[in-house]
mmCIF file of C-alpha atoms in Angstrom:
data_model
loop_
_atom_site.group_PDB
_atom_site.id
_atom_site.type_symbol
_atom_site.label_atom_id
_atom_site.label_comp_id
_atom_site.label_asym_id
_atom_site.label_seq_id
_atom_site.Cartn_x
_atom_site.Cartn_y
_atom_site.Cartn_z
ATOM 1 C CA LYS A 1 -28.118 4.849 23.412
ATOM 2 C CA THR A 2 -24.384 4.847 24.131
ATOM 3 C CA VAL A 3 -23.953 1.398 22.602
ATOM 4 C CA GLN A 4 -26.019 2.413 19.568
ATOM 5 C CA TYR A 5 -23.893 5.534 19.139
ATOM 6 C CA ILE A 6 -20.670 3.515 19.238
ATOM 7 C CA LEU A 7 -22.135 1.034 16.756
ATOM 8 C CA THR A 8 -22.934 3.924 14.408
ATOM 9 C CA LEU A 9 -19.354 5.152 14.691
ATOM 10 C CA LEU A 10 -17.987 1.731 13.906
ATOM 11 C CA PHE A 11 -20.157 1.183 10.861
ATOM 12 C CA ILE A 12 -19.237 4.613 9.484
ATOM 13 C CA SER A 13 -15.572 4.843 10.487
ATOM 14 C CA GLY A 14 -13.255 2.381 9.964
ATOM 15 C CA ASP A 15 -11.717 0.450 11.665
ATOM 16 C CA GLU A 16 -12.604 0.456 12.478
ATOM 17 C CA THR A 17 -15.067 -1.593 10.263
ATOM 18 C CA LEU A 18 -14.367 -4.526 12.567
ATOM 19 C CA LEU A 19 -18.031 -5.273 13.036
ATOM 20 C CA ASN A 20 -18.455 -5.453 9.268
ATOM 21 C CA GLN A 21 -15.692 -8.064 8.989
ATOM 22 C CA PRO A 22 -16.490 -11.742 9.550
ATOM 23 C CA VAL A 23 -15.669 -12.765 13.086
ATOM 24 C CA ARG A 24 -14.401 -16.172 12.066
ATOM 25 C CA GLN A 25 -11.169 -14.702 10.731
ATOM 26 C CA TYR A 26 -10.175 -14.091 14.376
ATOM 27 C CA ALA A 27 -11.763 -17.289 15.718
ATOM 28 C CA ARG A 28 -8.407 -19.094 15.659
ATOM 29 C CA GLN A 29 -6.491 -16.421 17.544
ATOM 30 C CA LEU A 30 -5.818 -18.673 20.542
ATOM 31 C CA GLN A 31 -6.150 -21.962 18.708
ATOM 32 C CA ASP A 32 -3.042 -21.263 16.613
ATOM 33 C CA LEU A 33 -0.922 -21.427 19.783
ATOM 34 C CA HIS A 34 0.866 -24.759 19.805
ATOM 35 C CA PRO A 35 0.137 -26.865 22.930
ATOM 36 C CA SER A 36 3.860 -27.540 23.416
ATOM 37 C CA LEU A 37 4.618 -23.864 24.074
ATOM 38 C CA LEU A 38 5.419 -22.892 27.621
ATOM 39 C CA LYS A 39 3.294 -20.436 29.526
ATOM 40 C CA HIS A 40 4.426 -16.827 29.509
ATOM 41 C CA GLU A 41 5.671 -16.792 33.106
ATOM 42 C CA TYR A 42 7.821 -19.914 32.503
ATOM 43 C CA ALA A 43 9.084 -19.178 28.989
ATOM 44 C CA SER A 44 12.108 -17.223 30.237
ATOM 45 C CA VAL A 45 13.033 -19.708 32.989
ATOM 46 C CA PRO A 46 15.933 -21.982 31.894
ATOM 47 C CA LEU A 47 15.029 -24.617 34.465
ATOM 48 C CA ALA A 48 11.649 -25.176 32.803
ATOM 49 C CA GLN A 49 13.377 -26.798 29.832
ATOM 50 C CA SER A 50 15.125 -29.458 31.922
ATOM 51 C CA VAL A 51 12.372 -30.582 34.272
ATOM 52 C CA ASP A 52 10.537 -33.897 34.195
ATOM 53 C CA ASP A 53 8.059 -34.518 31.382
ATOM 54 C CA VAL A 54 5.137 -34.616 33.789
ATOM 55 C CA VAL A 55 6.118 -31.271 35.329
ATOM 56 C CA LYS A 56 6.874 -29.771 31.947
ATOM 57 C CA LYS A 57 3.445 -30.781 30.716
ATOM 58 C CA LEU A 58 1.916 -28.779 33.554
ATOM 59 C CA LEU A 59 3.897 -25.747 32.404
ATOM 60 C CA MET A 60 2.738 -26.035 28.789
ATOM 61 C CA LEU A 61 -0.309 -24.524 27.127
ATOM 62 C CA GLU A 62 -1.871 -27.957 26.813
ATOM 63 C CA LEU A 63 -3.261 -27.628 30.335
ATOM 64 C CA ALA A 64 -3.429 -23.828 30.427
ATOM 65 C CA ASN A 65 -6.673 -21.922 30.880
ATOM 66 C CA HIS A 66 -8.055 -19.245 28.606
ATOM 67 C CA SER A 67 -6.496 -16.321 30.493
ATOM 68 C CA GLU A 68 -3.002 -17.802 30.264
ATOM 69 C CA LYS A 69 -3.376 -18.354 26.530
ATOM 70 C CA LEU A 70 -4.644 -14.810 26.058
ATOM 71 C CA CYS A 71 -1.680 -13.476 28.022
ATOM 72 C CA LEU A 72 0.733 -15.315 25.727
ATOM 73 C CA LYS A 73 -1.073 -14.003 22.642
ATOM 74 C CA GLU A 74 -0.804 -10.448 23.981
ATOM 75 C CA GLU A 75 2.936 -10.928 24.452
ATOM 76 C CA GLN A 76 3.287 -12.175 20.880
ATOM 77 C CA LEU A 77 1.509 -9.105 19.502
ATOM 78 C CA ILE A 78 3.507 -6.800 21.766
ATOM 79 C CA ALA A 79 6.755 -8.334 20.488
ATOM 80 C CA LYS A 80 5.789 -7.318 16.944
ATOM 81 C CA VAL A 81 5.210 -3.624 17.635
ATOM 82 C CA ARG A 82 7.233 -2.660 20.740
ATOM 83 C CA ARG A 83 10.008 -0.098 20.412
ATOM 84 C CA ASP A 84 12.580 -2.063 22.424
ATOM 85 C CA GLU A 85 12.797 -5.094 24.712
ATOM 86 C CA ASN A 86 11.887 -3.100 27.823
ATOM 87 C CA ASP A 87 8.969 -1.243 26.267
ATOM 88 C CA ARG A 88 5.772 -1.939 28.219
ATOM 89 C CA SER A 89 3.858 1.352 28.192
ATOM 90 C CA SER A 90 4.138 2.909 24.737
ATOM 91 C CA THR A 91 1.184 3.573 22.479
ATOM 92 C CA GLU A 92 2.207 0.725 20.197
ATOM 93 C CA VAL A 93 2.171 -1.749 23.095
ATOM 94 C CA ASN A 94 -1.255 -0.558 24.235
ATOM 95 C CA VAL A 95 -2.602 -0.985 20.708
ATOM 96 C CA GLY A 96 -1.246 -4.550 20.629
ATOM 97 C CA ILE A 97 -2.888 -5.409 23.966
ATOM 98 C CA LEU A 98 -6.213 -3.911 22.883
ATOM 99 C CA THR A 99 -6.056 -5.791 19.581
ATOM 100 C CA ALA A 100 -5.635 -9.139 21.356
ATOM 101 C CA ARG A 101 -8.535 -8.362 23.675
ATOM 102 C CA ILE A 102 -10.799 -7.174 20.857
ATOM 103 C CA ARG A 103 -10.231 -10.357 18.894
ATOM 104 C CA ASN A 104 -10.841 -12.391 22.022
ATOM 105 C CA PHE A 105 -14.170 -10.591 22.527
ATOM 106 C CA GLN A 106 -15.077 -11.219 18.892
ATOM 107 C CA GLU A 107 -14.378 -14.930 19.261
ATOM 108 C CA HIS A 108 -16.540 -15.033 22.385
ATOM 109 C CA LEU A 109 -19.401 -13.096 20.735
ATOM 110 C CA HIS A 110 -19.276 -15.412 17.747
ATOM 111 C CA LYS A 111 -20.228 -18.254 20.115
ATOM 112 C CA HIS A 112 -22.459 -16.180 22.415
ATOM 113 C CA PRO A 113 -23.972 -13.345 20.324
ATOM 114 C CA LYS A 114 -26.439 -12.311 23.072
ATOM 115 C CA ASP A 115 -23.766 -11.489 25.626
ATOM 116 C CA LYS A 116 -24.335 -7.722 25.835
ATOM 117 C CA ALA A 117 -21.796 -7.134 28.601
ATOM 118 C CA ASN A 118 -18.879 -8.469 26.558
ATOM 119 C CA LYS A 119 -20.149 -6.637 23.488
ATOM 120 C CA ARG A 120 -20.052 -3.399 25.460
ATOM 121 C CA TRP A 121 -16.498 -4.091 26.620
ATOM 122 C CA MET A 122 -15.472 -4.877 23.048
ATOM 123 C CA LEU A 123 -16.940 -1.609 21.746
ATOM 124 C CA MET A 124 -15.164 0.331 24.480
ATOM 125 C CA ALA A 125 -11.869 -1.373 23.577
ATOM 126 C CA ILE A 126 -12.375 -0.590 19.883
ATOM 127 C CA ASP A 127 -13.065 3.058 20.658
ATOM 128 C CA SER A 128 -9.982 3.269 22.877
ATOM 129 C CA ARG A 129 -7.781 1.673 20.218
ATOM 130 C CA LYS A 130 -9.133 4.056 17.597
ATOM 131 C CA LYS A 131 -8.110 7.056 19.716
ATOM 132 C CA LYS A 132 -4.616 5.640 20.259
ATOM 133 C CA LEU A 133 -4.182 4.962 16.551
ATOM 134 C CA LYS A 134 -5.302 8.505 15.771
ATOM 135 C CA PHE A 135 -2.724 9.889 18.212
ATOM 136 C CA LEU A 136 -0.009 7.596 16.851
ATOM 137 C CA ARG A 137 -0.785 8.619 13.294
ATOM 138 C CA ARG A 138 -0.473 12.297 14.200
ATOM 139 C CA THR A 139 2.785 11.965 16.159
ATOM 140 C CA ARG A 140 4.716 9.000 14.680
ATOM 141 C CA TYR A 141 3.439 8.069 11.257
ATOM 142 C CA ASP A 142 6.156 5.477 10.570
ATOM 143 C CA SER A 143 5.237 3.583 13.758
ATOM 144 C CA PHE A 144 1.569 3.917 12.840
ATOM 145 C CA GLU A 145 2.148 2.198 9.501
ATOM 146 C CA LYS A 146 4.202 -0.546 11.154
ATOM 147 C CA VAL A 147 1.537 -1.226 13.782
ATOM 148 C CA CYS A 148 -1.256 -1.417 11.203
ATOM 149 C CA GLN A 149 0.794 -3.736 9.001
ATOM 150 C CA GLU A 150 1.993 -6.076 11.760
ATOM 151 C CA LEU A 151 -1.390 -6.355 13.492
ATOM 152 C CA GLY A 152 -3.528 -6.403 10.350
ATOM 153 C CA ILE A 153 -5.506 -3.251 11.204
ATOM 154 C CA THR A 154 -7.274 -1.199 8.550
ATOM 155 C CA TYR A 155 -7.554 2.458 9.567
ATOM 156 C CA THR A 156 -10.052 4.720 7.816
ATOM 157 C CA PHE A 157 -10.914 8.340 8.447
ATOM 158 C CA PRO A 158 -14.142 9.014 10.366
ATOM 159 C CA PRO A 159 -16.730 11.290 8.722
ATOM 160 C CA GLU A 160 -17.032 14.935 9.664
ATOM 161 C CA TYR A 161 -20.445 14.443 11.224
ATOM 162 C CA TYR A 162 -22.856 11.638 12.095
ATOM 163 C CA ARG A 163 -26.566 11.431 11.418
ATOM 164 C CA TRP A 164 -29.132 9.186 13.054
ATOM 165 C CA ILE A 165 -30.970 7.144 10.442
ATOM 166 C CA THR A 166 -34.685 7.193 11.256
ATOM 167 C CA ARG A 167 -37.852 6.550 9.246
ATOM 168 C CA ARG A 168 -38.703 10.226 9.287
ATOM 169 C CA TRP A 169 -35.269 11.121 7.944
ATOM 170 C CA LEU A 170 -35.515 8.488 5.190
ATOM 171 C CA ALA A 171 -38.967 9.745 4.137
ATOM 172 C CA LYS A 172 -37.749 13.340 4.130
ATOM 173 C CA LYS A 173 -34.698 12.386 2.085
ATOM 174 C CA ALA A 174 -36.834 10.530 -0.491
ATOM 175 C CA PHE A 175 -39.190 13.527 -0.775
ATOM 176 C CA CYS A 176 -36.291 15.957 -1.204
ATOM 177 C CA ASN A 177 -34.765 13.763 -3.914
ATOM 178 C CA LYS A 178 -38.087 13.672 -5.743
ATOM 179 C CA VAL A 179 -38.444 17.461 -5.577
ATOM 180 C CA PHE A 180 -34.857 17.904 -6.736
ATOM 181 C CA GLN A 181 -35.433 15.663 -9.757
ATOM 182 C CA GLU A 182 -38.591 17.590 -10.721
ATOM 183 C CA VAL A 183 -36.781 20.915 -10.458
ATOM 184 C CA GLN A 184 -33.925 19.622 -12.582
ATOM 185 C CA LYS A 185 -36.418 18.383 -15.155
ATOM 186 C CA GLN A 186 -38.129 21.802 -15.348
ATOM 187 C CA LYS A 187 -34.787 23.561 -15.668
ATOM 188 C CA ALA A 188 -33.793 21.230 -18.499
ATOM 189 C CA GLU A 189 -37.038 22.012 -20.351
ATOM 190 C CA GLN A 190 -36.474 25.751 -19.908
ATOM 191 C CA ARG A 191 -32.947 25.446 -21.269
ATOM 192 C CA GLU A 192 -34.213 23.562 -24.304
ATOM 193 C CA LYS A 193 -36.820 26.276 -24.984
ATOM 194 C CA GLN A 194 -34.223 28.989 -24.597
ATOM 195 C CA ARG A 195 -31.851 27.241 -27.006
ATOM 196 C CA ALA A 196 -34.640 26.811 -29.525
ATOM 197 C CA ALA A 197 -35.530 30.518 -29.269
ATOM 198 C CA GLU A 198 -31.892 31.536 -29.692
ATOM 199 C CA ALA A 199 -31.513 29.249 -32.706
ATOM 200 C CA LYS A 200 -34.674 30.715 -34.251
ATOM 201 C CA GLY A 201 -33.440 34.268 -33.696
ATOM 202 C CA LYS A 202 -30.118 33.534 -35.416
ATOM 203 C CA GLU A 203 -31.684 32.311 -38.694
ATOM 204 C CA PRO A 204 -30.073 33.981 -41.805
ATOM 205 C CA ARG A 205 -32.136 36.761 -43.398
ATOM 206 C CA SER A 206 -32.257 37.801 -47.093
ATOM 207 C CA TYR A 207 -29.825 40.677 -47.706
ATOM 208 C CA THR A 208 -30.651 43.495 -50.194
ATOM 209 C CA GLU A 209 -27.991 45.986 -51.180
ATOM 210 C CA PRO A 210 -29.104 49.586 -50.492
ATOM 211 C CA GLN A 211 -29.529 51.823 -53.525
ATOM 212 C CA GLY A 212 -27.497 54.997 -53.281
ATOM 213 C CA THR A 213 -27.710 58.275 -55.305
ATOM 214 C CA VAL A 214 -25.376 58.861 -58.171
ATOM 215 C CA ALA A 215 -23.493 62.165 -58.062
#
């Protein structure tokens, strides 16, 4: 029920609208990393640029695993939204990390749609990011706009309340709509009759001048 509730929130709210978007737009999140890039832990080491080609190849993304590529992608997203070079714990940084993980989960679920465990983790990450974006929008709106623009996030307001869609509710809604239409039809007929009666009562009558006595 918890997963179904979160799914309902996502389909109604926005962003979080991520499940409504095609997953293939994020399928190249890690594939767009060039194989000649160095791993994150060796990118800031000057000696890594002057080592032997064989050693340097071991330090590149060409032989890196999935976790190392994901770590580099997180750092790239963090660099777009962080407040300064030493920022590692702000709301903007957390949103960047969650965005990289969410897109990684989406890529995985596109290949393995029956993996319920990863789907649950993705929904939890989406819900956490939604709360952080809500807080950021309330406290620092300029940073909120920058984060949404740099990371390609579409934020929409959640509805005031949520309703479970069941067969009983759909049948009740259809019946209420039918009753409402019949009532509106009867009211329209009554208004037409009332207008006709008013028009009939306002018809001009023949006027005869009263005869008075002559003094």
